């Protein structure tokens, strides 16, 4: 419920509720993505390709039959863990894993970030307008200069956790390019809607119904 001059606790509660709504929408998108990936891998089995590529496709399809539940469940779990306060998480959560959900070191970490960054760049190009508005409104609620680097609202955080779970579920890393386009198209569409809904929700709560240029100028970090 919108209130005038909300207290810190009221702002924090509203911010958490908004993030939960975002993760709920991302969760629905992830479940749908599981079906789309299955359809994509199946269709690739019927397309002409070199012997080597066909073997890669067969392997990916076969692995996905077993890995799909683990990929979905693992991704949804780490997204939920990302909603926890930062102090409740292990340090370097995105690199070392969340609560033992996955263990990645060295080359695995770097390669996962490369895979995720390619997808994120495409998604960001389509959702940046709504995301930027949301960042401005979240500054009001969080009392921070910007979203923190581990914030689940950031596409790079959401996508990296999903890509890491692809490997953690048992999928070969070289199989991800087979489904990257499907993931890009679906996540772009669904995340744009999710960010729009987040902004609409906050507007209804009275959080910056209109964003002026001065609102987009980052404030200094609050004094403690």
Coordinates of C-alpha atoms in Angstrom, one line a residue:
X1 CA 0.0 0.0 0.0
X2 CA 1.3 3.4 -0.9
X3 CA 2.1 5.7 2.0
X4 CA 3.4 9.2 2.3
X5 CA 7.0 9.6 3.6
X6 CA 7.5 5.8 4.1
X7 CA 10.0 4.8 6.8
X8 CA 13.2 2.9 6.0
X9 CA 11.5 -0.4 7.0
X10 CA 8.5 0.3 4.8
X11 CA 10.8 1.1 1.9
X12 CA 12.8 -2.1 2.5
X13 CA 9.7 -4.2 2.7
X14 CA 8.4 -2.7 -0.6
X15 CA 11.7 -3.3 -2.3
X16 CA 11.8 -6.9 -1.2
X17 CA 8.2 -7.5 -2.3
X18 CA 9.0 -6.0 -5.7
X19 CA 12.1 -8.2 -6.1
X20 CA 10.0 -11.3 -5.2
X21 CA 7.5 -10.3 -7.9
X22 CA 10.3 -10.0 -10.4
X23 CA 11.7 -13.4 -9.5
X24 CA 8.2 -14.9 -9.7
X25 CA 7.9 -13.6 -13.3
X26 CA 11.4 -14.9 -14.1
X27 CA 10.4 -18.3 -12.7
X28 CA 7.5 -18.6 -15.0
X29 CA 9.7 -17.6 -17.9
X30 CA 12.3 -20.2 -16.9
X31 CA 9.7 -23.0 -16.8
X32 CA 8.6 -22.0 -20.3
X33 CA 12.2 -21.8 -21.5
X34 CA 12.7 -25.4 -20.4
X35 CA 10.0 -26.5 -22.9
X36 CA 11.4 -24.2 -25.6
X37 CA 14.9 -25.6 -25.2
X38 CA 13.5 -29.2 -25.4
X39 CA 11.7 -28.3 -28.7
X40 CA 14.8 -26.6 -30.1
X41 CA 17.1 -29.6 -29.4
X42 CA 14.5 -31.9 -30.9
X43 CA 14.1 -29.8 -34.0
X44 CA 17.9 -29.7 -34.5
X45 CA 17.9 -33.5 -34.6
X46 CA 15.9 -33.3 -37.9
X47 CA 18.1 -30.7 -39.6
X48 CA 21.0 -31.6 -41.9
X49 CA 24.5 -31.0 -40.5
X50 CA 28.0 -32.4 -40.5
X51 CA 28.6 -35.7 -38.7
X52 CA 30.4 -33.9 -35.9
X53 CA 27.6 -31.4 -35.4
X54 CA 25.0 -34.1 -35.5
X55 CA 26.8 -36.0 -32.7
X56 CA 27.0 -32.8 -30.7
X57 CA 23.2 -32.3 -31.2
X58 CA 22.4 -35.9 -30.3
X59 CA 24.6 -35.7 -27.1
X60 CA 22.9 -32.4 -26.1
X61 CA 19.4 -33.9 -26.6
X62 CA 20.3 -37.0 -24.7
X63 CA 21.8 -35.1 -21.8
X64 CA 18.9 -32.7 -21.6
X65 CA 16.4 -35.5 -21.0
X66 CA 18.1 -36.1 -17.7
X67 CA 19.5 -32.6 -16.9
X68 CA 16.3 -30.6 -17.6
X69 CA 14.8 -31.0 -14.1
X70 CA 18.1 -30.2 -12.4
X71 CA 18.7 -27.2 -14.6
X72 CA 15.2 -25.8 -13.9
X73 CA 15.2 -26.6 -10.2
X74 CA 18.8 -25.4 -9.7
X75 CA 18.2 -22.1 -11.4
X76 CA 15.0 -21.4 -9.5
X77 CA 16.8 -22.2 -6.2
X78 CA 19.7 -19.9 -6.8
X79 CA 17.4 -17.2 -7.9
X80 CA 15.5 -17.5 -4.6
X81 CA 18.8 -17.5 -2.7
X82 CA 19.7 -14.3 -4.4
X83 CA 16.8 -12.6 -2.7
X84 CA 18.4 -13.1 0.7
X85 CA 20.2 -10.1 2.2
X86 CA 23.8 -9.9 1.1
X87 CA 25.2 -10.5 4.6
X88 CA 23.5 -13.9 4.5
X89 CA 25.3 -15.0 1.4
X90 CA 28.9 -16.4 1.1
X91 CA 31.4 -13.9 -0.3
X92 CA 31.8 -13.8 -4.1
X93 CA 28.5 -15.7 -4.4
X94 CA 28.4 -15.5 -8.2
X95 CA 31.9 -16.9 -8.5
X96 CA 31.9 -19.6 -5.8
X97 CA 28.3 -20.6 -5.9
X98 CA 25.3 -19.9 -3.6
X99 CA 25.0 -22.0 -0.5
X100 CA 26.8 -24.9 -2.1
X101 CA 24.4 -25.0 -5.1
X102 CA 27.3 -25.2 -7.5
X103 CA 31.1 -25.3 -7.3
X104 CA 32.9 -23.6 -10.2
X105 CA 36.5 -22.5 -10.3
X106 CA 39.0 -21.2 -12.8
X107 CA 38.2 -21.8 -16.5
X108 CA 34.6 -22.9 -15.7
X109 CA 33.9 -19.5 -14.1
X110 CA 35.4 -17.5 -17.0
X111 CA 33.7 -19.5 -19.7
X112 CA 30.4 -19.3 -18.0
X113 CA 30.7 -15.6 -17.7
X114 CA 31.6 -15.3 -21.4
X115 CA 28.5 -17.4 -22.4
X116 CA 26.3 -15.3 -20.1
X117 CA 27.7 -12.0 -21.2
X118 CA 26.9 -12.7 -24.9
X119 CA 23.3 -13.3 -23.9
X120 CA 23.1 -10.4 -21.5
X121 CA 24.3 -7.9 -24.2
X122 CA 21.5 -8.9 -26.4
X123 CA 18.9 -8.8 -23.7
X124 CA 20.1 -5.4 -22.3
X125 CA 19.7 -3.8 -25.7
X126 CA 16.0 -4.6 -25.6
X127 CA 15.2 -4.0 -21.9
X128 CA 17.5 -1.1 -21.0
X129 CA 14.7 1.5 -21.1
X130 CA 12.5 -0.2 -18.5
X131 CA 15.5 -1.4 -16.5
X132 CA 16.9 2.1 -16.3
X133 CA 13.6 3.4 -15.0
X134 CA 13.5 0.7 -12.4
X135 CA 17.0 1.4 -11.3
X136 CA 15.9 5.0 -10.6
X137 CA 12.9 3.9 -8.6
X138 CA 15.0 1.3 -6.6
X139 CA 17.4 4.1 -5.6
X140 CA 14.5 5.7 -3.7
X141 CA 13.7 2.4 -1.9
X142 CA 17.1 1.1 -1.3
X143 CA 18.8 4.4 -0.4
X144 CA 21.8 3.4 -2.5
X145 CA 23.6 5.1 -5.4
X146 CA 22.6 2.2 -7.7
X147 CA 21.7 -1.5 -7.7
X148 CA 24.4 -3.6 -6.1
X149 CA 26.5 -5.8 -8.4
X150 CA 24.8 -9.0 -7.0
X151 CA 21.2 -7.7 -7.3
X152 CA 18.9 -10.3 -8.9
X153 CA 17.2 -7.5 -10.8
X154 CA 20.3 -7.1 -13.0
X155 CA 20.1 -9.3 -16.2
X156 CA 23.8 -10.2 -15.8
X157 CA 23.1 -11.7 -12.4
X158 CA 19.9 -13.5 -13.4
X159 CA 21.4 -14.9 -16.6
X160 CA 24.8 -15.9 -15.2
X161 CA 23.1 -17.9 -12.5
X162 CA 21.0 -19.7 -15.1
X163 CA 24.0 -20.4 -17.4
X164 CA 26.0 -21.7 -14.4
X165 CA 23.2 -24.1 -13.6
X166 CA 23.3 -25.4 -17.2
X167 CA 26.8 -26.8 -16.6
X168 CA 26.0 -27.8 -13.0
X169 CA 23.1 -29.9 -14.1
X170 CA 25.4 -32.0 -16.3
X171 CA 24.9 -30.3 -19.7
X172 CA 28.1 -30.0 -21.8
X173 CA 29.2 -26.4 -22.1
X174 CA 29.5 -26.6 -25.8
X175 CA 25.8 -27.4 -26.1
X176 CA 24.7 -24.0 -24.9
X177 CA 25.2 -22.2 -28.3
X178 CA 22.6 -24.6 -29.7
X179 CA 19.9 -23.0 -27.5
X180 CA 21.3 -19.5 -27.0
X181 CA 19.1 -17.9 -29.6
X182 CA 16.0 -19.5 -28.1
X183 CA 17.0 -18.2 -24.7
X184 CA 17.7 -14.8 -26.0
X185 CA 14.4 -14.4 -27.8
X186 CA 12.3 -15.7 -24.9
X187 CA 14.2 -13.9 -22.1
X188 CA 14.2 -10.6 -24.0
X189 CA 10.4 -10.7 -24.4
X190 CA 9.7 -11.9 -20.9
X191 CA 12.1 -9.7 -19.0
X192 CA 10.9 -6.6 -20.8
X193 CA 7.4 -7.4 -19.6
X194 CA 8.8 -8.2 -16.1
X195 CA 10.6 -4.9 -15.8
X196 CA 7.5 -3.0 -17.1
X197 CA 5.3 -4.8 -14.5
X198 CA 7.8 -3.9 -11.8
X199 CA 7.7 -0.2 -12.7
X200 CA 3.9 -0.3 -12.9
X201 CA 3.8 -1.9 -9.5
X202 CA 6.0 0.8 -7.9
X203 CA 4.2 3.6 -9.6
X204 CA 1.0 2.3 -8.0
X205 CA 2.8 2.4 -4.7
X206 CA 3.6 6.1 -5.3
X207 CA 7.3 5.6 -6.1
X208 CA 8.3 8.3 -8.6
X209 CA 5.2 8.2 -10.8
X210 CA 7.0 10.5 -13.1
X211 CA 10.8 10.3 -13.6
X212 CA 12.5 13.6 -14.3
X213 CA 16.0 14.2 -15.6
X214 CA 17.1 15.2 -12.1
X215 CA 15.9 11.8 -10.8
X216 CA 18.2 10.1 -13.2
X217 CA 21.3 11.8 -11.8
X218 CA 22.9 9.4 -9.3
X219 CA 22.9 10.6 -5.8
X220 CA 25.9 10.3 -3.6
X221 CA 26.0 7.3 -1.3
X222 CA 24.0 8.0 1.9
X223 CA 26.0 9.0 5.0
X224 CA 25.9 6.5 7.9

